[in-house]
């Protein structure tokens, strides 16, 4: 379902950046589940470039039951541009949920003006993918922008609307990065480091995918995948202490 989205991102990354493989901890790069009737596989890729310190994407293929493409691009700590966040999910072909956003590091108005307002034009072109759905797991005012695409949709719309929207968001993201001035002030860099780390902590604690990973691959693997790969700058202590 989302294979063309993964291929597009991959081609774009290799075309535009000097990529180096970024290691994925042992055992987390891929997994296959034979639990239940349906075979489920998960595979992840991770790269870095001088401007992008972590580029990760994951594909879950459980045939008809589930297809997921998830990605986060983390800029290097001397850039304050948003994360590019991608979460496309299809369950049984009937329930399709797509989320695509320039995820802001900060919510102040100067930041919004500089990095989020430029997304408005693309966002407004694809208004049927901006459905203002209520968030149950996350707080829409933290790490999400007002120009996110967030929709419950169908396979036709995925091909005909989401794919062009996705290409435009990615192109705009590359342009934003190309225009961004590297930050030299150490205090400002510290503030970015903290904000990126807080994003990992926030995301790890709320990630609605934990149940999905656990059901396919077990809780232990799911915990490791979240805290050692997806959101490796989050501290798992809070979770461990609940056990
Ligand atoms: C929702 N994301 C979800 C759900 C799952 C995942 C299972 C719940 C779907 C449902 O309502 O049944 C899946 N999340 C994943 C997977 C990974 C993950 C597979 O992190 C990792 C491989 N989520 C992101 C990113 C964004 C994001 C980068 O990981 C930003 C674009 C958004 N996912 C997002 C939002 C929801 C969601 C906004 C709805 C959550 C809510 O209602 O609060």
XYZ file of N, CA and C in Angstrom, residues 47-179:
399
model
N 19.721 6.397 8.407
C 20.858 7.084 7.780
C 21.140 8.392 8.499
N 22.284 8.957 8.171
C 22.570 10.313 8.624
C 23.337 11.036 7.520
N 23.266 12.356 7.586
C 24.063 13.187 6.678
C 24.554 14.342 7.537
N 25.441 15.175 7.007
C 25.911 16.283 7.850
C 24.773 17.156 8.390
N 23.708 17.348 7.624
C 22.624 18.221 8.098
C 21.488 17.485 8.798
N 21.424 16.189 8.578
C 20.318 15.404 9.153
C 20.933 14.312 10.016
N 20.771 14.442 11.327
C 21.518 13.541 12.198
C 20.896 12.148 12.320
N 19.589 12.058 12.042
C 18.929 10.749 12.082
C 17.751 10.753 11.124
N 17.813 9.851 10.175
C 16.724 9.696 9.210
C 16.286 8.253 9.370
N 15.120 8.055 9.915
C 14.710 6.655 10.086
C 13.366 6.411 9.439
N 13.209 5.226 8.868
C 11.890 4.834 8.382
C 11.688 3.343 8.556
N 10.424 3.006 8.748
C 10.051 1.641 9.101
C 8.856 1.234 8.263
N 8.877 -0.005 7.782
C 7.728 -0.539 7.050
C 7.241 -1.800 7.735
N 5.968 -1.833 8.047
C 5.360 -3.044 8.596
C 4.460 -3.624 7.519
N 4.690 -4.879 7.228
C 3.875 -5.552 6.221
C 3.242 -6.783 6.846
N 1.959 -6.669 7.132
C 1.216 -7.824 7.638
C 0.114 -8.151 6.639
N 0.471 -8.079 5.371
C -0.461 -8.391 4.288
C -1.693 -7.515 4.350
N -2.850 -8.147 4.160
C -4.110 -7.407 4.161
C -4.424 -6.781 5.518
N -3.942 -7.403 6.603
C -4.335 -6.917 7.933
C -3.693 -5.588 8.305
N -2.452 -5.380 7.941
C -1.817 -4.113 8.296
C -0.647 -3.776 7.382
N -0.637 -2.523 6.989
C 0.490 -1.963 6.243
C 0.786 -0.626 6.917
N 2.035 -0.429 7.313
C 2.383 0.832 7.970
C 3.691 1.364 7.412
N 3.705 2.646 7.142
C 4.962 3.315 6.800
C 5.120 4.476 7.767
N 6.223 4.459 8.512
C 6.459 5.477 9.539
C 7.870 6.024 9.387
N 8.007 7.323 9.513
C 9.337 7.912 9.387
C 9.459 9.205 10.188
N 10.651 9.431 10.717
C 10.959 10.744 11.295
C 12.345 11.156 10.796
N 12.445 12.402 10.371
C 13.745 12.978 10.035
C 14.118 13.969 11.134
N 15.266 13.710 11.757
C 15.778 14.580 12.814
C 16.905 15.438 12.248
N 16.710 16.752 12.183
C 17.809 17.617 11.731
C 18.961 17.590 12.747
N 20.145 17.923 12.286
C 21.273 18.004 13.207
C 21.007 19.104 14.231
N 21.735 19.022 15.360
C 21.425 19.911 16.481
C 21.727 21.388 16.200
N 22.472 21.663 15.138
C 22.729 23.073 14.802
C 21.723 23.624 13.773
N 20.604 22.917 13.610
C 19.486 23.442 12.809
C 18.229 23.372 13.656
N 17.463 24.454 13.651
C 16.242 24.435 14.463
C 14.990 24.140 13.641
N 15.159 23.672 12.403
C 13.974 23.398 11.573
C 13.173 22.216 12.167
N 11.886 22.143 11.816
C 11.038 21.071 12.374
C 11.523 19.676 11.974
N 10.989 18.682 12.652
C 11.151 17.297 12.211
C 10.195 17.100 11.034
N 10.523 16.194 10.143
C 9.520 15.744 9.182
C 8.955 14.436 9.734
N 7.671 14.429 10.002
C 7.036 13.245 10.588
C 6.026 12.626 9.639
N 6.136 11.318 9.482
C 5.260 10.583 8.555
C 4.700 9.367 9.291
N 3.406 9.182 9.266
C 2.796 7.986 9.862
C 1.576 7.599 9.017
N 1.753 6.591 8.166
C 0.669 6.146 7.284
C 0.292 4.721 7.691
N -0.977 4.533 7.999
C -1.407 3.220 8.491
C -2.631 2.724 7.744
N -2.602 1.455 7.397
C -3.764 0.855 6.767
C -4.055 -0.467 7.460
N -5.251 -0.593 7.982
C -5.646 -1.825 8.664
C -6.792 -2.461 7.897
N -6.555 -3.633 7.384
C -7.605 -4.361 6.675
C -8.174 -3.592 5.493
N -7.383 -2.692 4.941
C -7.774 -1.873 3.783
C -8.957 -0.946 4.070
N -9.682 -1.212 5.169
C -10.890 -0.417 5.469
C -10.529 0.825 6.255
N -9.646 0.626 7.245
C -9.285 1.755 8.090
C -7.915 2.278 7.654
N -7.918 3.426 7.060
C -6.656 4.031 6.638
C -6.507 5.369 7.348
N -5.390 5.508 8.055
C -5.137 6.734 8.806
C -3.792 7.284 8.336
N -3.785 8.547 7.939
C -2.527 9.128 7.472
C -2.214 10.421 8.222
N -0.949 10.553 8.611
C -0.499 11.769 9.305
C 0.829 12.192 8.681
N 0.910 13.457 8.342
C 2.120 14.001 7.726
C 2.292 15.423 8.240
N 3.485 15.728 8.763
C 3.622 17.053 9.376
C 5.072 17.534 9.414
N 5.211 18.855 9.417
C 6.454 19.506 9.814
C 6.283 19.666 11.326
N 6.919 18.824 12.105
C 6.667 18.820 13.547
C 7.560 19.845 14.243
N 6.933 20.893 14.794
C 7.728 22.008 15.322
C 8.469 21.664 16.617
N 9.663 22.222 16.743
C 10.428 22.071 17.987
C 9.911 23.020 19.053
N 9.419 24.168 18.597
C 8.982 25.214 19.520
C 7.629 25.756 19.051
N 6.890 26.318 19.985
C 5.538 26.791 19.642
C 5.431 28.318 19.608
N 6.543 29.033 19.826
C 6.435 30.507 19.851
C 6.114 31.059 18.459
N 5.610 32.290 18.449
C 5.088 32.832 17.189
C 6.180 33.100 16.157
N 7.382 33.471 16.604
C 8.458 33.717 15.638
C 8.794 32.406 14.914
N 8.822 31.316 15.667
C 9.121 29.998 15.083
C 8.023 29.578 14.106
N 6.778 29.778 14.529
C 5.637 29.413 13.684
C 5.687 30.194 12.363
N 5.959 31.472 12.489
C 6.017 32.338 11.321
C 7.101 31.877 10.342
N 8.249 31.533 10.899
C 9.403 31.177 10.069
C 9.257 29.800 9.418
N 8.821 28.826 10.181
C 8.869 27.445 9.671
C 7.522 26.796 9.379
N 6.445 27.298 9.990
C 5.153 26.626 9.801
C 4.277 27.366 8.774
N 4.265 28.683 8.825
C 3.447 29.428 7.850
C 3.747 29.036 6.397
N 5.025 28.805 6.038
C 5.304 28.416 4.647
C 4.645 27.100 4.211
N 4.160 26.323 5.177
C 3.527 25.043 4.829
C 2.057 25.252 4.433
N 1.519 26.425 4.799
C 0.083 26.673 4.605
C -0.375 26.446 3.157
N 0.389 26.955 2.213
C -0.028 26.884 0.813
C -0.202 25.430 0.359
N 0.754 24.581 0.727
C 0.659 23.168 0.329
C -0.517 22.516 1.071
N -0.571 22.771 2.363
C -1.650 22.230 3.208
C -3.030 22.568 2.622
N -3.199 23.828 2.232
C -4.516 24.264 1.764
C -4.906 23.625 0.429
N -3.903 23.210 -0.332
C -4.193 22.514 -1.593
C -4.807 21.144 -1.369
N -4.506 20.577 -0.204
C -4.943 19.202 0.077
C -5.884 19.172 1.270
N -6.845 20.074 1.256
C -7.710 20.244 2.436
C -8.494 18.979 2.787
N -8.737 18.112 1.790
C -9.495 16.901 2.160
C -8.670 15.928 3.009
N -7.353 16.183 3.080
C -6.505 15.365 3.957
C -6.259 16.048 5.309
N -6.833 17.227 5.476
C -6.679 17.956 6.742
C -8.043 17.972 7.417
N -8.304 16.931 8.173
C -9.677 16.727 8.668
C -9.888 17.167 10.109
N -8.883 17.777 10.710
C -9.028 18.233 12.105
C -9.567 17.158 13.047
N -9.093 15.936 12.852
C -9.553 14.843 13.714
C -9.030 15.058 15.124
N -9.782 14.563 16.059
C -9.367 14.686 17.450
C -8.241 13.698 17.736
N -7.251 14.122 18.510
C -6.164 13.208 18.884
C -6.451 12.581 20.242
N -6.306 11.263 20.286
C -6.590 10.552 21.538
C -5.317 10.267 22.333
N -4.226 10.116 21.607
C -2.971 9.750 22.266
C -2.077 10.968 22.497
N -2.058 11.838 21.501
C -1.149 12.978 21.551
C -1.908 14.273 21.833
N -1.153 15.293 22.197
C -1.688 16.633 22.327
C -1.362 17.365 21.019
N -2.400 17.794 20.331
C -2.204 18.420 19.016
C -1.374 19.703 19.095
N -1.285 20.282 20.297
C -0.550 21.538 20.445
C 0.915 21.352 20.806
N 1.341 20.111 20.879
C 2.740 19.869 21.207
C 3.348 19.017 20.092
N 4.365 19.523 19.478
C 5.059 18.796 18.409
C 4.210 18.533 17.166
N 3.031 19.130 17.073
C 2.302 19.086 15.807
C 2.052 20.520 15.362
N 1.943 20.688 14.044
C 1.723 22.038 13.533
C 0.263 22.187 13.140
N -0.126 23.419 12.893
C -1.527 23.591 12.481
C -1.710 23.217 11.009
N -0.616 22.973 10.313
C -0.748 22.570 8.914
C -0.395 21.099 8.685
N -0.699 20.291 9.687
C -0.486 18.861 9.481
C -1.601 18.315 8.590
N -1.252 17.266 7.859
C -2.293 16.496 7.178
C -2.612 15.331 8.093
N -3.879 15.139 8.365
C -4.314 14.109 9.309
C -5.696 13.690 8.833
N -5.798 12.455 8.315
C -7.064 12.056 7.701
C -7.343 10.577 7.841
N -8.621 10.271 7.888
C -9.089 8.899 7.709
C -9.532 8.836 6.258
N -8.971 7.917 5.520
C -9.218 8.001 4.093
C -9.341 6.621 3.432
N -9.231 6.580 2.110
C -9.449 5.349 1.342
C -8.300 5.159 0.339
N -8.187 3.949 -0.225
C -7.039 3.678 -1.118
C -6.923 4.623 -2.315
N -8.048 5.031 -2.893
C -7.986 5.947 -4.045
C -7.372 7.288 -3.664
N -7.792 7.789 -2.501
C -7.274 9.085 -2.051
C -5.785 8.984 -1.711
N -5.385 7.815 -1.206
C -3.963 7.619 -0.909
C -3.149 7.794 -2.190
N -3.615 7.186 -3.265
C -2.864 7.274 -4.527
C -2.996 8.651 -5.171
N -4.218 9.146 -5.230
C -4.468 10.357 -6.026
C -4.232 11.685 -5.313
N -4.344 11.669 -3.990
C -4.170 12.922 -3.248
C -2.978 12.883 -2.300
N -2.902 11.782 -1.531
C -1.827 11.756 -0.537
C -0.450 11.717 -1.211
N -0.331 10.965 -2.293
C 0.995 10.857 -2.912
C 1.503 12.214 -3.423
N 0.686 12.965 -4.181
C 1.167 14.308 -4.561
C 1.415 15.239 -3.364
N 0.559 15.150 -2.355
C 0.754 15.997 -1.169
C 2.087 15.658 -0.503
N 2.322 14.378 -0.366
C 3.548 13.863 0.251
C 4.787 14.374 -0.492
N 4.743 14.318 -1.819
C 5.887 14.808 -2.603
C 6.114 16.293 -2.358
N 5.026 17.047 -2.275
C 5.180 18.492 -2.047
C 5.710 18.803 -0.649
N 5.227 18.074 0.351
C 5.749 18.288 1.710
C 7.244 17.969 1.742
N 7.630 16.892 1.092
C 9.050 16.511 1.106
C 9.896 17.551 0.367
N 9.418 18.007 -0.779
C 10.180 19.026 -1.518
C 10.324 20.300 -0.687
N 9.238 20.684 -0.029
C 9.288 21.880 0.812
C 10.246 21.678 1.992
N 10.283 20.466 2.484
C 11.198 20.179 3.600
C 12.653 20.318 3.144
N 12.970 19.802 1.960
C 14.345 19.953 1.444
C 14.683 21.431 1.252
N 13.695 22.189 0.735
C 13.935 23.629 0.540
C 14.171 24.344 1.866
N 13.393 23.970 2.861
C 13.541 24.574 4.194
C 14.930 24.294 4.750
N 15.360 23.062 4.557
C 16.690 22.682 5.043
C 17.781 23.440 4.273
N 17.613 23.540 2.954
C 18.625 24.213 2.134
C 18.762 25.689 2.520
N 17.661 26.289 2.917
C 17.676 27.707 3.294
C 18.137 27.945 4.730
